[in-house]
């Protein structure tokens, strides 16, 4: 049952989680806890599907999915950065909005499929050299282009956060906005840009679900993956590199119930359906009682910053 | 021209109410644009919504039946939110309350009706409270993020009820349908004045929660803890017991909703028993400023909105999701409008100020 095919499928199931987790990491690094991940993923999923369905162009579909996610993030950013509204409730409102939006737009698309020509874009591409490594090659380097984009995005974000001046500025804003302000970093601009970037990544994660993973439109296609991504941010200690491991681990948990069907293990499928959610709880509890400085959240997370208020 | 933002002094009740009303109208206006975009006349739609929810005695009863779970859940959620404990697990707490109440309904239906209903009421409370206490323990012991735990527990509860419905509790007499048997007469809440007695429970709970939050020592401690953990600690508040008690009440009250819905509305246990009320309650609790007297108003308004939108679905062919969109838009505007109760926007513009000067 635990075969190469299983691990390969775990990577695919983990890819939408990876995009959403990376999006939320970059958002939280700016000091904003956006609980609208589920909503932004759904907005990206439906807009990506709609655009892909009507234009038959994967690139346009992905572009508009990213824009849709960023649009959701823009509402959140305006409320929490400019109007200093409560971040938790604003994020929840965004999730409700995104769910309604996707349901509304997707009503007439339920059950629709993409053309073979469209699906060809998401075919498996073996990376020469790396793909020939025994076992690992098949698991990691024989995937569709979107999976590779996930690896690359995680590494770029890691380099950006820890090895560039702009990344340092961003982390400074998340840790101590007053000090960053005093160092004349344009805080509002940074916050908006990174919240929007985070939203775009969430939108792409959603689009992978509707365009490549499922790839048929169904209601509530994300099924709580946005929330698992919020938990994965904590699991990964706000570190994009660790997010790769976390996302693929949860990808495996996501599919294990389905894979165990019809095997010798006689446990109800419904119990295994709980696995990703129970695992999220267990892992969050474990992470929270072995806290370390390195894995701590940004200090100013979910505290609104107001220059005149000091 | 430049913008400056200045913090306002405390503003009056009247002005606050005006800003609130303004934001609701702004939300209706934006939703109206959206409706117009769909080539519908917003006024017609809004009027139809009112007719659909309040147009006849029957429709008013249906609206009240929807308002009952929404109001009670909002009260439960508000207790936790007051403490800044983000309990978004009401869905799961409702399901677990319904599960435990249903256990007694299905296995002890020979008991006299009042006794069985009382046991089911308590079971509903306990089921929800247990589901609420777990995240409270994690939070107080290890500081585990309660938002995600409560949300994940929603899914666990949902999968549990699905498991029961398709597995051990499946009704053998339902000719293969995955459903749980209907409750016996003795497990069904009676009606009073056209609506099941859940409405009396809702009214009583509103009064109780009002007095608990405003007049009791624990209620005050919850509010202090919500303002600042450090202040609460210096004031000698026992943080552990306060958080646990608040979540027992918050989860337990949501569990009662599970009991009411299973007993009076569905008359069985199903996975759809919450009808999404756990999430809508977050909005209504927040719109009601976490105060029971305002939550009654917010829940009633939302019940009208939701009933009305299911009516316009058949009348205009608008998807029920439009109700969810409308809810979110209202919430966005109310969240944003809070800014204007706390801050003042000053526009520094030389020409404007000169005009003002000369006007004097």
PDB file of N, CA and C in Angstrom, chain A residues 35 75 79 82-86 88-90 92-94 96-97 99-101 103-104 107 219 223-224 227-228 230-231 234 268 270 273-274 277-278 280-281 284-285 288-289 291 306 308-309, chain B residues 5-7 34 38 86 88 138 142-145 147-149 151-153 155-156 159-160 162-163 166 279 282-283 286 313 318-319 321-322 324-325 327-329 331-332 335-336 339 342-343:
ATOM      1  N   UNK A  35      -7.044  34.965   7.969  1.00  0.00           N
ATOM      2  CA  UNK A  35      -7.751  33.688   8.050  1.00  0.00           C
ATOM      3  C   UNK A  35      -8.656  33.471   6.839  1.00  0.00           C
ATOM      4  N   UNK A  75      -9.247  43.230  -0.353  1.00  0.00           N
ATOM      5  CA  UNK A  75     -10.334  43.599   0.565  1.00  0.00           C
ATOM      6  C   UNK A  75      -9.830  43.500   2.006  1.00  0.00           C
ATOM      7  N   UNK A  79      -9.187  46.599   4.775  1.00  0.00           N
ATOM      8  CA  UNK A  79      -9.842  46.601   6.086  1.00  0.00           C
ATOM      9  C   UNK A  79      -8.824  46.622   7.226  1.00  0.00           C
ATOM     10  N   UNK A  82      -5.469  49.674   6.273  1.00  0.00           N
ATOM     11  CA  UNK A  82      -5.894  51.079   6.212  1.00  0.00           C
ATOM     12  C   UNK A  82      -6.932  51.402   7.272  1.00  0.00           C
ATOM     13  N   UNK A  83      -7.903  50.503   7.469  1.00  0.00           N
ATOM     14  CA  UNK A  83      -8.983  50.815   8.413  1.00  0.00           C
ATOM     15  C   UNK A  83      -8.760  50.152   9.779  1.00  0.00           C
ATOM     16  N   UNK A  84      -7.696  49.384   9.910  1.00  0.00           N
ATOM     17  CA  UNK A  84      -7.298  48.805  11.205  1.00  0.00           C
ATOM     18  C   UNK A  84      -8.401  47.974  11.847  1.00  0.00           C
ATOM     19  N   UNK A  85      -9.150  47.268  11.017  1.00  0.00           N
ATOM     20  CA  UNK A  85     -10.208  46.412  11.559  1.00  0.00           C
ATOM     21  C   UNK A  85      -9.581  45.156  12.171  1.00  0.00           C
ATOM     22  N   UNK A  86     -10.362  44.479  12.991  1.00  0.00           N
ATOM     23  CA  UNK A  86      -9.907  43.246  13.635  1.00  0.00           C
ATOM     24  C   UNK A  86      -9.516  42.212  12.583  1.00  0.00           C
ATOM     25  N   UNK A  88      -8.788  38.921  12.798  1.00  0.00           N
ATOM     26  CA  UNK A  88      -9.422  37.603  12.843  1.00  0.00           C
ATOM     27  C   UNK A  88     -10.781  37.645  12.150  1.00  0.00           C
ATOM     28  N   UNK A  89     -11.609  38.630  12.551  1.00  0.00           N
ATOM     29  CA  UNK A  89     -12.955  38.683  11.995  1.00  0.00           C
ATOM     30  C   UNK A  89     -12.909  39.060  10.508  1.00  0.00           C
ATOM     31  N   UNK A  90     -11.981  39.951  10.126  1.00  0.00           N
ATOM     32  CA  UNK A  90     -11.874  40.317   8.713  1.00  0.00           C
ATOM     33  C   UNK A  90     -11.520  39.099   7.866  1.00  0.00           C
ATOM     34  N   UNK A  92     -12.147  35.939   8.617  1.00  0.00           N
ATOM     35  CA  UNK A  92     -13.312  35.050   8.574  1.00  0.00           C
ATOM     36  C   UNK A  92     -14.322  35.570   7.565  1.00  0.00           C
ATOM     37  N   UNK A  93     -14.509  36.896   7.552  1.00  0.00           N
ATOM     38  CA  UNK A  93     -15.454  37.490   6.604  1.00  0.00           C
ATOM     39  C   UNK A  93     -15.020  37.189   5.179  1.00  0.00           C
ATOM     40  N   UNK A  94     -13.708  37.237   4.948  1.00  0.00           N
ATOM     41  CA  UNK A  94     -13.194  36.962   3.605  1.00  0.00           C
ATOM     42  C   UNK A  94     -13.461  35.505   3.209  1.00  0.00           C
ATOM     43  N   UNK A  96     -15.977  33.671   4.279  1.00  0.00           N
ATOM     44  CA  UNK A  96     -17.405  33.583   3.970  1.00  0.00           C
ATOM     45  C   UNK A  96     -17.675  34.161   2.583  1.00  0.00           C
ATOM     46  N   UNK A  97     -17.024  35.287   2.298  1.00  0.00           N
ATOM     47  CA  UNK A  97     -17.202  35.931   1.000  1.00  0.00           C
ATOM     48  C   UNK A  97     -16.731  35.016  -0.126  1.00  0.00           C
ATOM     49  N   UNK A  99     -16.348  31.780  -0.153  1.00  0.00           N
ATOM     50  CA  UNK A  99     -17.200  30.604  -0.295  1.00  0.00           C
ATOM     51  C   UNK A  99     -18.458  30.953  -1.078  1.00  0.00           C
ATOM     52  N   UNK A 100     -19.075  32.083  -0.720  1.00  0.00           N
ATOM     53  CA  UNK A 100     -20.268  32.522  -1.422  1.00  0.00           C
ATOM     54  C   UNK A 100     -19.971  32.833  -2.875  1.00  0.00           C
ATOM     55  N   UNK A 101     -18.845  33.512  -3.094  1.00  0.00           N
ATOM     56  CA  UNK A 101     -18.443  33.909  -4.444  1.00  0.00           C
ATOM     57  C   UNK A 101     -18.268  32.676  -5.334  1.00  0.00           C
ATOM     58  N   UNK A 103     -19.398  29.634  -4.857  1.00  0.00           N
ATOM     59  CA  UNK A 103     -20.660  28.930  -5.045  1.00  0.00           C
ATOM     60  C   UNK A 103     -21.521  29.630  -6.074  1.00  0.00           C
ATOM     61  N   UNK A 104     -21.525  30.959  -6.007  1.00  0.00           N
ATOM     62  CA  UNK A 104     -22.361  31.755  -6.899  1.00  0.00           C
ATOM     63  C   UNK A 104     -21.895  31.626  -8.345  1.00  0.00           C
ATOM     64  N   UNK A 107     -22.056  27.890  -9.856  1.00  0.00           N
ATOM     65  CA  UNK A 107     -23.331  27.171  -9.897  1.00  0.00           C
ATOM     66  C   UNK A 107     -23.552  26.425 -11.223  1.00  0.00           C
ATOM     67  N   UNK A 219     -18.665  21.811  -5.860  1.00  0.00           N
ATOM     68  CA  UNK A 219     -18.886  22.809  -4.818  1.00  0.00           C
ATOM     69  C   UNK A 219     -17.911  22.569  -3.663  1.00  0.00           C
ATOM     70  N   UNK A 223     -12.510  22.024   0.553  1.00  0.00           N
ATOM     71  CA  UNK A 223     -12.800  21.125   1.676  1.00  0.00           C
ATOM     72  C   UNK A 223     -11.896  21.336   2.889  1.00  0.00           C
ATOM     73  N   UNK A 224     -11.694  22.593   3.264  1.00  0.00           N
ATOM     74  CA  UNK A 224     -10.934  22.865   4.494  1.00  0.00           C
ATOM     75  C   UNK A 224      -9.432  22.914   4.316  1.00  0.00           C
ATOM     76  N   UNK A 227      -7.681  25.964   5.724  1.00  0.00           N
ATOM     77  CA  UNK A 227      -7.454  26.005   7.173  1.00  0.00           C
ATOM     78  C   UNK A 227      -6.259  25.153   7.548  1.00  0.00           C
ATOM     79  N   UNK A 228      -6.111  24.025   6.856  1.00  0.00           N
ATOM     80  CA  UNK A 228      -4.944  23.189   7.123  1.00  0.00           C
ATOM     81  C   UNK A 228      -3.677  23.985   6.790  1.00  0.00           C
ATOM     82  N   UNK A 230      -3.284  27.191   7.124  1.00  0.00           N
ATOM     83  CA  UNK A 230      -3.015  28.118   8.228  1.00  0.00           C
ATOM     84  C   UNK A 230      -2.285  27.373   9.351  1.00  0.00           C
ATOM     85  N   UNK A 231      -2.696  26.131   9.592  1.00  0.00           N
ATOM     86  CA  UNK A 231      -2.030  25.335  10.622  1.00  0.00           C
ATOM     87  C   UNK A 231      -0.615  24.964  10.196  1.00  0.00           C
ATOM     88  N   UNK A 234       2.148  27.350  11.117  1.00  0.00           N
ATOM     89  CA  UNK A 234       2.671  27.185  12.469  1.00  0.00           C
ATOM     90  C   UNK A 234       3.607  25.979  12.515  1.00  0.00           C
ATOM     91  N   UNK A 268     -13.019   1.767   8.984  1.00  0.00           N
ATOM     92  CA  UNK A 268     -13.955   2.497   8.147  1.00  0.00           C
ATOM     93  C   UNK A 268     -13.270   3.652   7.428  1.00  0.00           C
ATOM     94  N   UNK A 270     -14.585   6.373   6.769  1.00  0.00           N
ATOM     95  CA  UNK A 270     -14.975   7.641   7.389  1.00  0.00           C
ATOM     96  C   UNK A 270     -14.040   8.021   8.526  1.00  0.00           C
ATOM     97  N   UNK A 273     -11.069   9.454   6.918  1.00  0.00           N
ATOM     98  CA  UNK A 273     -11.339  10.798   6.408  1.00  0.00           C
ATOM     99  C   UNK A 273     -11.023  11.858   7.452  1.00  0.00           C
ATOM    100  N   UNK A 274     -11.062  11.467   8.720  1.00  0.00           N
ATOM    101  CA  UNK A 274     -10.743  12.418   9.789  1.00  0.00           C
ATOM    102  C   UNK A 274      -9.238  12.688   9.879  1.00  0.00           C
ATOM    103  N   UNK A 277      -7.450  16.117   9.642  1.00  0.00           N
ATOM    104  CA  UNK A 277      -7.893  17.094  10.639  1.00  0.00           C
ATOM    105  C   UNK A 277      -7.367  16.734  12.027  1.00  0.00           C
ATOM    106  N   UNK A 278      -7.437  15.444  12.361  1.00  0.00           N
ATOM    107  CA  UNK A 278      -6.899  15.014  13.659  1.00  0.00           C
ATOM    108  C   UNK A 278      -5.391  15.245  13.700  1.00  0.00           C
ATOM    109  N   UNK A 280      -3.721  17.495  12.129  1.00  0.00           N
ATOM    110  CA  UNK A 280      -3.457  18.927  12.289  1.00  0.00           C
ATOM    111  C   UNK A 280      -3.534  19.303  13.764  1.00  0.00           C
ATOM    112  N   UNK A 281      -4.550  18.788  14.452  1.00  0.00           N
ATOM    113  CA  UNK A 281      -4.702  19.101  15.871  1.00  0.00           C
ATOM    114  C   UNK A 281      -3.491  18.578  16.653  1.00  0.00           C
ATOM    115  N   UNK A 284      -0.305  20.559  15.888  1.00  0.00           N
ATOM    116  CA  UNK A 284      -0.327  21.902  16.467  1.00  0.00           C
ATOM    117  C   UNK A 284      -0.046  21.848  17.956  1.00  0.00           C
ATOM    118  N   UNK A 285      -0.616  20.849  18.636  1.00  0.00           N
ATOM    119  CA  UNK A 285      -0.394  20.742  20.076  1.00  0.00           C
ATOM    120  C   UNK A 285       1.077  20.430  20.344  1.00  0.00           C
ATOM    121  N   UNK A 288       3.139  23.418  19.808  1.00  0.00           N
ATOM    122  CA  UNK A 288       2.964  24.481  20.805  1.00  0.00           C
ATOM    123  C   UNK A 288       3.632  24.142  22.131  1.00  0.00           C
ATOM    124  N   UNK A 289       3.821  22.863  22.462  1.00  0.00           N
ATOM    125  CA  UNK A 289       4.524  22.682  23.724  1.00  0.00           C
ATOM    126  C   UNK A 289       6.025  22.462  23.604  1.00  0.00           C
ATOM    127  N   UNK A 291       7.984  24.941  22.126  1.00  0.00           N
ATOM    128  CA  UNK A 291       8.210  26.237  21.486  1.00  0.00           C
ATOM    129  C   UNK A 291       9.694  26.583  21.497  1.00  0.00           C
ATOM    130  N   UNK A 306      -0.229  51.719  14.358  1.00  0.00           N
ATOM    131  CA  UNK A 306      -0.725  53.063  14.133  1.00  0.00           C
ATOM    132  C   UNK A 306       0.330  54.039  14.612  1.00  0.00           C
ATOM    133  N   UNK A 308       0.630  57.249  15.010  1.00  0.00           N
ATOM    134  CA  UNK A 308       0.347  58.323  15.965  1.00  0.00           C
ATOM    135  C   UNK A 308       0.000  57.803  17.358  1.00  0.00           C
ATOM    136  N   UNK A 309      -0.088  56.475  17.486  1.00  0.00           N
ATOM    137  CA  UNK A 309      -0.608  55.940  18.734  1.00  0.00           C
ATOM    138  C   UNK A 309       0.482  55.669  19.757  1.00  0.00           C
TER     139      UNK A 309
ATOM    140  N   UNK B   5      -4.506  60.873  10.041  1.00  0.00           N
ATOM    141  CA  UNK B   5      -5.488  60.123  10.823  1.00  0.00           C
ATOM    142  C   UNK B   5      -5.256  60.429  12.292  1.00  0.00           C
ATOM    143  N   UNK B   6      -6.304  60.850  12.956  1.00  0.00           N
ATOM    144  CA  UNK B   6      -6.174  61.219  14.360  1.00  0.00           C
ATOM    145  C   UNK B   6      -7.155  60.383  15.161  1.00  0.00           C
ATOM    146  N   UNK B   7      -6.697  59.978  16.338  1.00  0.00           N
ATOM    147  CA  UNK B   7      -7.579  59.183  17.183  1.00  0.00           C
ATOM    148  C   UNK B   7      -8.662  60.074  17.782  1.00  0.00           C
ATOM    149  N   UNK B  34     -24.383  45.073  -7.358  1.00  0.00           N
ATOM    150  CA  UNK B  34     -24.129  43.698  -7.764  1.00  0.00           C
ATOM    151  C   UNK B  34     -25.381  43.087  -8.397  1.00  0.00           C
ATOM    152  N   UNK B  38     -26.421  41.871 -12.333  1.00  0.00           N
ATOM    153  CA  UNK B  38     -27.102  40.638 -12.746  1.00  0.00           C
ATOM    154  C   UNK B  38     -28.414  40.930 -13.467  1.00  0.00           C
ATOM    155  N   UNK B  86     -11.010  32.854  20.039  1.00  0.00           N
ATOM    156  CA  UNK B  86     -11.703  32.801  18.742  1.00  0.00           C
ATOM    157  C   UNK B  86     -12.272  31.406  18.509  1.00  0.00           C
ATOM    158  N   UNK B  88     -14.256  29.307  16.594  1.00  0.00           N
ATOM    159  CA  UNK B  88     -15.024  29.170  15.359  1.00  0.00           C
ATOM    160  C   UNK B  88     -15.443  27.720  15.191  1.00  0.00           C
ATOM    161  N   UNK B 138      -6.004  22.987  25.693  1.00  0.00           N
ATOM    162  CA  UNK B 138      -4.784  23.158  24.905  1.00  0.00           C
ATOM    163  C   UNK B 138      -4.278  24.596  24.989  1.00  0.00           C
ATOM    164  N   UNK B 142      -0.749  25.019  26.835  1.00  0.00           N
ATOM    165  CA  UNK B 142       0.410  25.187  25.959  1.00  0.00           C
ATOM    166  C   UNK B 142       0.288  26.365  25.002  1.00  0.00           C
ATOM    167  N   UNK B 143      -0.752  27.153  25.138  1.00  0.00           N
ATOM    168  CA  UNK B 143      -0.907  28.293  24.237  1.00  0.00           C
ATOM    169  C   UNK B 143      -1.198  27.903  22.802  1.00  0.00           C
ATOM    170  N   UNK B 144      -1.784  26.722  22.592  1.00  0.00           N
ATOM    171  CA  UNK B 144      -2.091  26.272  21.228  1.00  0.00           C
ATOM    172  C   UNK B 144      -3.147  27.180  20.601  1.00  0.00           C
ATOM    173  N   UNK B 145      -2.940  27.517  19.330  1.00  0.00           N
ATOM    174  CA  UNK B 145      -3.843  28.414  18.615  1.00  0.00           C
ATOM    175  C   UNK B 145      -5.250  27.822  18.542  1.00  0.00           C
ATOM    176  N   UNK B 147      -8.017  29.038  17.182  1.00  0.00           N
ATOM    177  CA  UNK B 147      -8.786  29.217  15.945  1.00  0.00           C
ATOM    178  C   UNK B 147      -8.757  27.946  15.106  1.00  0.00           C
ATOM    179  N   UNK B 148      -7.547  27.421  14.926  1.00  0.00           N
ATOM    180  CA  UNK B 148      -7.403  26.275  14.039  1.00  0.00           C
ATOM    181  C   UNK B 148      -7.917  25.010  14.704  1.00  0.00           C
ATOM    182  N   UNK B 149      -7.635  24.859  16.012  1.00  0.00           N
ATOM    183  CA  UNK B 149      -8.102  23.655  16.709  1.00  0.00           C
ATOM    184  C   UNK B 149      -9.625  23.582  16.631  1.00  0.00           C
ATOM    185  N   UNK B 151     -11.611  24.911  14.543  1.00  0.00           N
ATOM    186  CA  UNK B 151     -12.060  24.668  13.188  1.00  0.00           C
ATOM    187  C   UNK B 151     -11.850  23.226  12.758  1.00  0.00           C
ATOM    188  N   UNK B 152     -10.683  22.670  13.100  1.00  0.00           N
ATOM    189  CA  UNK B 152     -10.411  21.273  12.746  1.00  0.00           C
ATOM    190  C   UNK B 152     -11.416  20.349  13.437  1.00  0.00           C
ATOM    191  N   UNK B 153     -11.799  20.711  14.664  1.00  0.00           N
ATOM    192  CA  UNK B 153     -12.733  19.867  15.399  1.00  0.00           C
ATOM    193  C   UNK B 153     -14.115  19.876  14.754  1.00  0.00           C
ATOM    194  N   UNK B 155     -14.539  19.604  11.545  1.00  0.00           N
ATOM    195  CA  UNK B 155     -14.462  18.545  10.543  1.00  0.00           C
ATOM    196  C   UNK B 155     -14.507  17.174  11.205  1.00  0.00           C
ATOM    197  N   UNK B 156     -13.832  17.052  12.359  1.00  0.00           N
ATOM    198  CA  UNK B 156     -13.831  15.764  13.047  1.00  0.00           C
ATOM    199  C   UNK B 156     -15.264  15.400  13.450  1.00  0.00           C
ATOM    200  N   UNK B 159     -17.280  14.404  10.340  1.00  0.00           N
ATOM    201  CA  UNK B 159     -16.954  13.059   9.851  1.00  0.00           C
ATOM    202  C   UNK B 159     -17.517  11.998  10.797  1.00  0.00           C
ATOM    203  N   UNK B 160     -17.546  12.322  12.089  1.00  0.00           N
ATOM    204  CA  UNK B 160     -18.087  11.394  13.079  1.00  0.00           C
ATOM    205  C   UNK B 160     -19.571  11.145  12.826  1.00  0.00           C
ATOM    206  N   UNK B 162     -21.177  11.681  10.029  1.00  0.00           N
ATOM    207  CA  UNK B 162     -21.304  10.982   8.743  1.00  0.00           C
ATOM    208  C   UNK B 162     -21.078   9.485   8.948  1.00  0.00           C
ATOM    209  N   UNK B 163     -20.064   9.175   9.756  1.00  0.00           N
ATOM    210  CA  UNK B 163     -19.756   7.768  10.045  1.00  0.00           C
ATOM    211  C   UNK B 163     -20.962   7.083  10.688  1.00  0.00           C
ATOM    212  N   UNK B 166     -23.834   6.631   8.096  1.00  0.00           N
ATOM    213  CA  UNK B 166     -23.609   5.614   7.074  1.00  0.00           C
ATOM    214  C   UNK B 166     -23.283   4.258   7.689  1.00  0.00           C
ATOM    215  N   UNK B 279     -21.189  29.347  11.359  1.00  0.00           N
ATOM    216  CA  UNK B 279     -20.384  30.409  10.774  1.00  0.00           C
ATOM    217  C   UNK B 279     -21.155  31.728  10.715  1.00  0.00           C
ATOM    218  N   UNK B 282     -20.970  33.790  13.828  1.00  0.00           N
ATOM    219  CA  UNK B 282     -19.789  34.620  14.064  1.00  0.00           C
ATOM    220  C   UNK B 282     -20.087  36.048  13.617  1.00  0.00           C
ATOM    221  N   UNK B 283     -20.746  36.162  12.467  1.00  0.00           N
ATOM    222  CA  UNK B 283     -21.088  37.491  11.945  1.00  0.00           C
ATOM    223  C   UNK B 283     -22.093  38.173  12.856  1.00  0.00           C
ATOM    224  N   UNK B 286     -20.677  39.359  16.094  1.00  0.00           N
ATOM    225  CA  UNK B 286     -19.820  40.540  15.922  1.00  0.00           C
ATOM    226  C   UNK B 286     -20.672  41.778  15.614  1.00  0.00           C
ATOM    227  N   UNK B 313     -34.626  33.062  -4.365  1.00  0.00           N
ATOM    228  CA  UNK B 313     -34.048  32.031  -5.225  1.00  0.00           C
ATOM    229  C   UNK B 313     -35.114  31.465  -6.157  1.00  0.00           C
ATOM    230  N   UNK B 318     -32.119  33.557  -8.299  1.00  0.00           N
ATOM    231  CA  UNK B 318     -30.796  33.934  -7.802  1.00  0.00           C
ATOM    232  C   UNK B 318     -30.296  32.804  -6.903  1.00  0.00           C
ATOM    233  N   UNK B 319     -29.026  32.468  -7.023  1.00  0.00           N
ATOM    234  CA  UNK B 319     -28.471  31.377  -6.220  1.00  0.00           C
ATOM    235  C   UNK B 319     -28.524  31.714  -4.728  1.00  0.00           C
ATOM    236  N   UNK B 321     -26.334  31.218  -2.754  1.00  0.00           N
ATOM    237  CA  UNK B 321     -25.025  31.740  -2.377  1.00  0.00           C
ATOM    238  C   UNK B 321     -25.018  33.258  -2.344  1.00  0.00           C
ATOM    239  N   UNK B 322     -25.985  33.880  -3.053  1.00  0.00           N
ATOM    240  CA  UNK B 322     -26.025  35.341  -3.022  1.00  0.00           C
ATOM    241  C   UNK B 322     -26.280  35.823  -1.606  1.00  0.00           C
ATOM    242  N   UNK B 324     -25.035  34.447   1.074  1.00  0.00           N
ATOM    243  CA  UNK B 324     -23.734  34.416   1.725  1.00  0.00           C
ATOM    244  C   UNK B 324     -22.886  35.617   1.306  1.00  0.00           C
ATOM    245  N   UNK B 325     -22.951  35.960   0.011  1.00  0.00           N
ATOM    246  CA  UNK B 325     -22.220  37.126  -0.473  1.00  0.00           C
ATOM    247  C   UNK B 325     -22.719  38.382   0.218  1.00  0.00           C
ATOM    248  N   UNK B 327     -24.233  38.628   3.110  1.00  0.00           N
ATOM    249  CA  UNK B 327     -23.778  38.602   4.506  1.00  0.00           C
ATOM    250  C   UNK B 327     -22.349  39.112   4.613  1.00  0.00           C
ATOM    251  N   UNK B 328     -21.468  38.588   3.746  1.00  0.00           N
ATOM    252  CA  UNK B 328     -20.064  38.970   3.823  1.00  0.00           C
ATOM    253  C   UNK B 328     -19.893  40.453   3.529  1.00  0.00           C
ATOM    254  N   UNK B 329     -20.665  40.980   2.560  1.00  0.00           N
ATOM    255  CA  UNK B 329     -20.533  42.400   2.216  1.00  0.00           C
ATOM    256  C   UNK B 329     -20.975  43.257   3.405  1.00  0.00           C
ATOM    257  N   UNK B 331     -20.862  42.404   6.513  1.00  0.00           N
ATOM    258  CA  UNK B 331     -19.814  42.293   7.531  1.00  0.00           C
ATOM    259  C   UNK B 331     -18.601  43.154   7.175  1.00  0.00           C
ATOM    260  N   UNK B 332     -18.183  43.148   5.908  1.00  0.00           N
ATOM    261  CA  UNK B 332     -17.061  43.983   5.488  1.00  0.00           C
ATOM    262  C   UNK B 332     -17.310  45.443   5.849  1.00  0.00           C
ATOM    263  N   UNK B 335     -17.316  46.065   9.644  1.00  0.00           N
ATOM    264  CA  UNK B 335     -15.938  46.003  10.137  1.00  0.00           C
ATOM    265  C   UNK B 335     -15.185  47.282   9.791  1.00  0.00           C
ATOM    266  N   UNK B 336     -15.354  47.713   8.550  1.00  0.00           N
ATOM    267  CA  UNK B 336     -14.667  48.916   8.107  1.00  0.00           C
ATOM    268  C   UNK B 336     -15.172  50.159   8.800  1.00  0.00           C
ATOM    269  N   UNK B 339     -13.753  51.886  12.012  1.00  0.00           N
ATOM    270  CA  UNK B 339     -12.664  52.858  11.897  1.00  0.00           C
ATOM    271  C   UNK B 339     -13.156  54.270  12.200  1.00  0.00           C
ATOM    272  N   UNK B 342     -13.537  55.227  15.736  1.00  0.00           N
ATOM    273  CA  UNK B 342     -12.313  55.340  16.536  1.00  0.00           C
ATOM    274  C   UNK B 342     -11.363  56.428  16.054  1.00  0.00           C
ATOM    275  N   UNK B 343     -11.404  56.716  14.747  1.00  0.00           N
ATOM    276  CA  UNK B 343     -10.441  57.667  14.210  1.00  0.00           C
ATOM    277  C   UNK B 343     -11.130  58.761  13.413  1.00  0.00           C
TER     278      UNK B 343
END
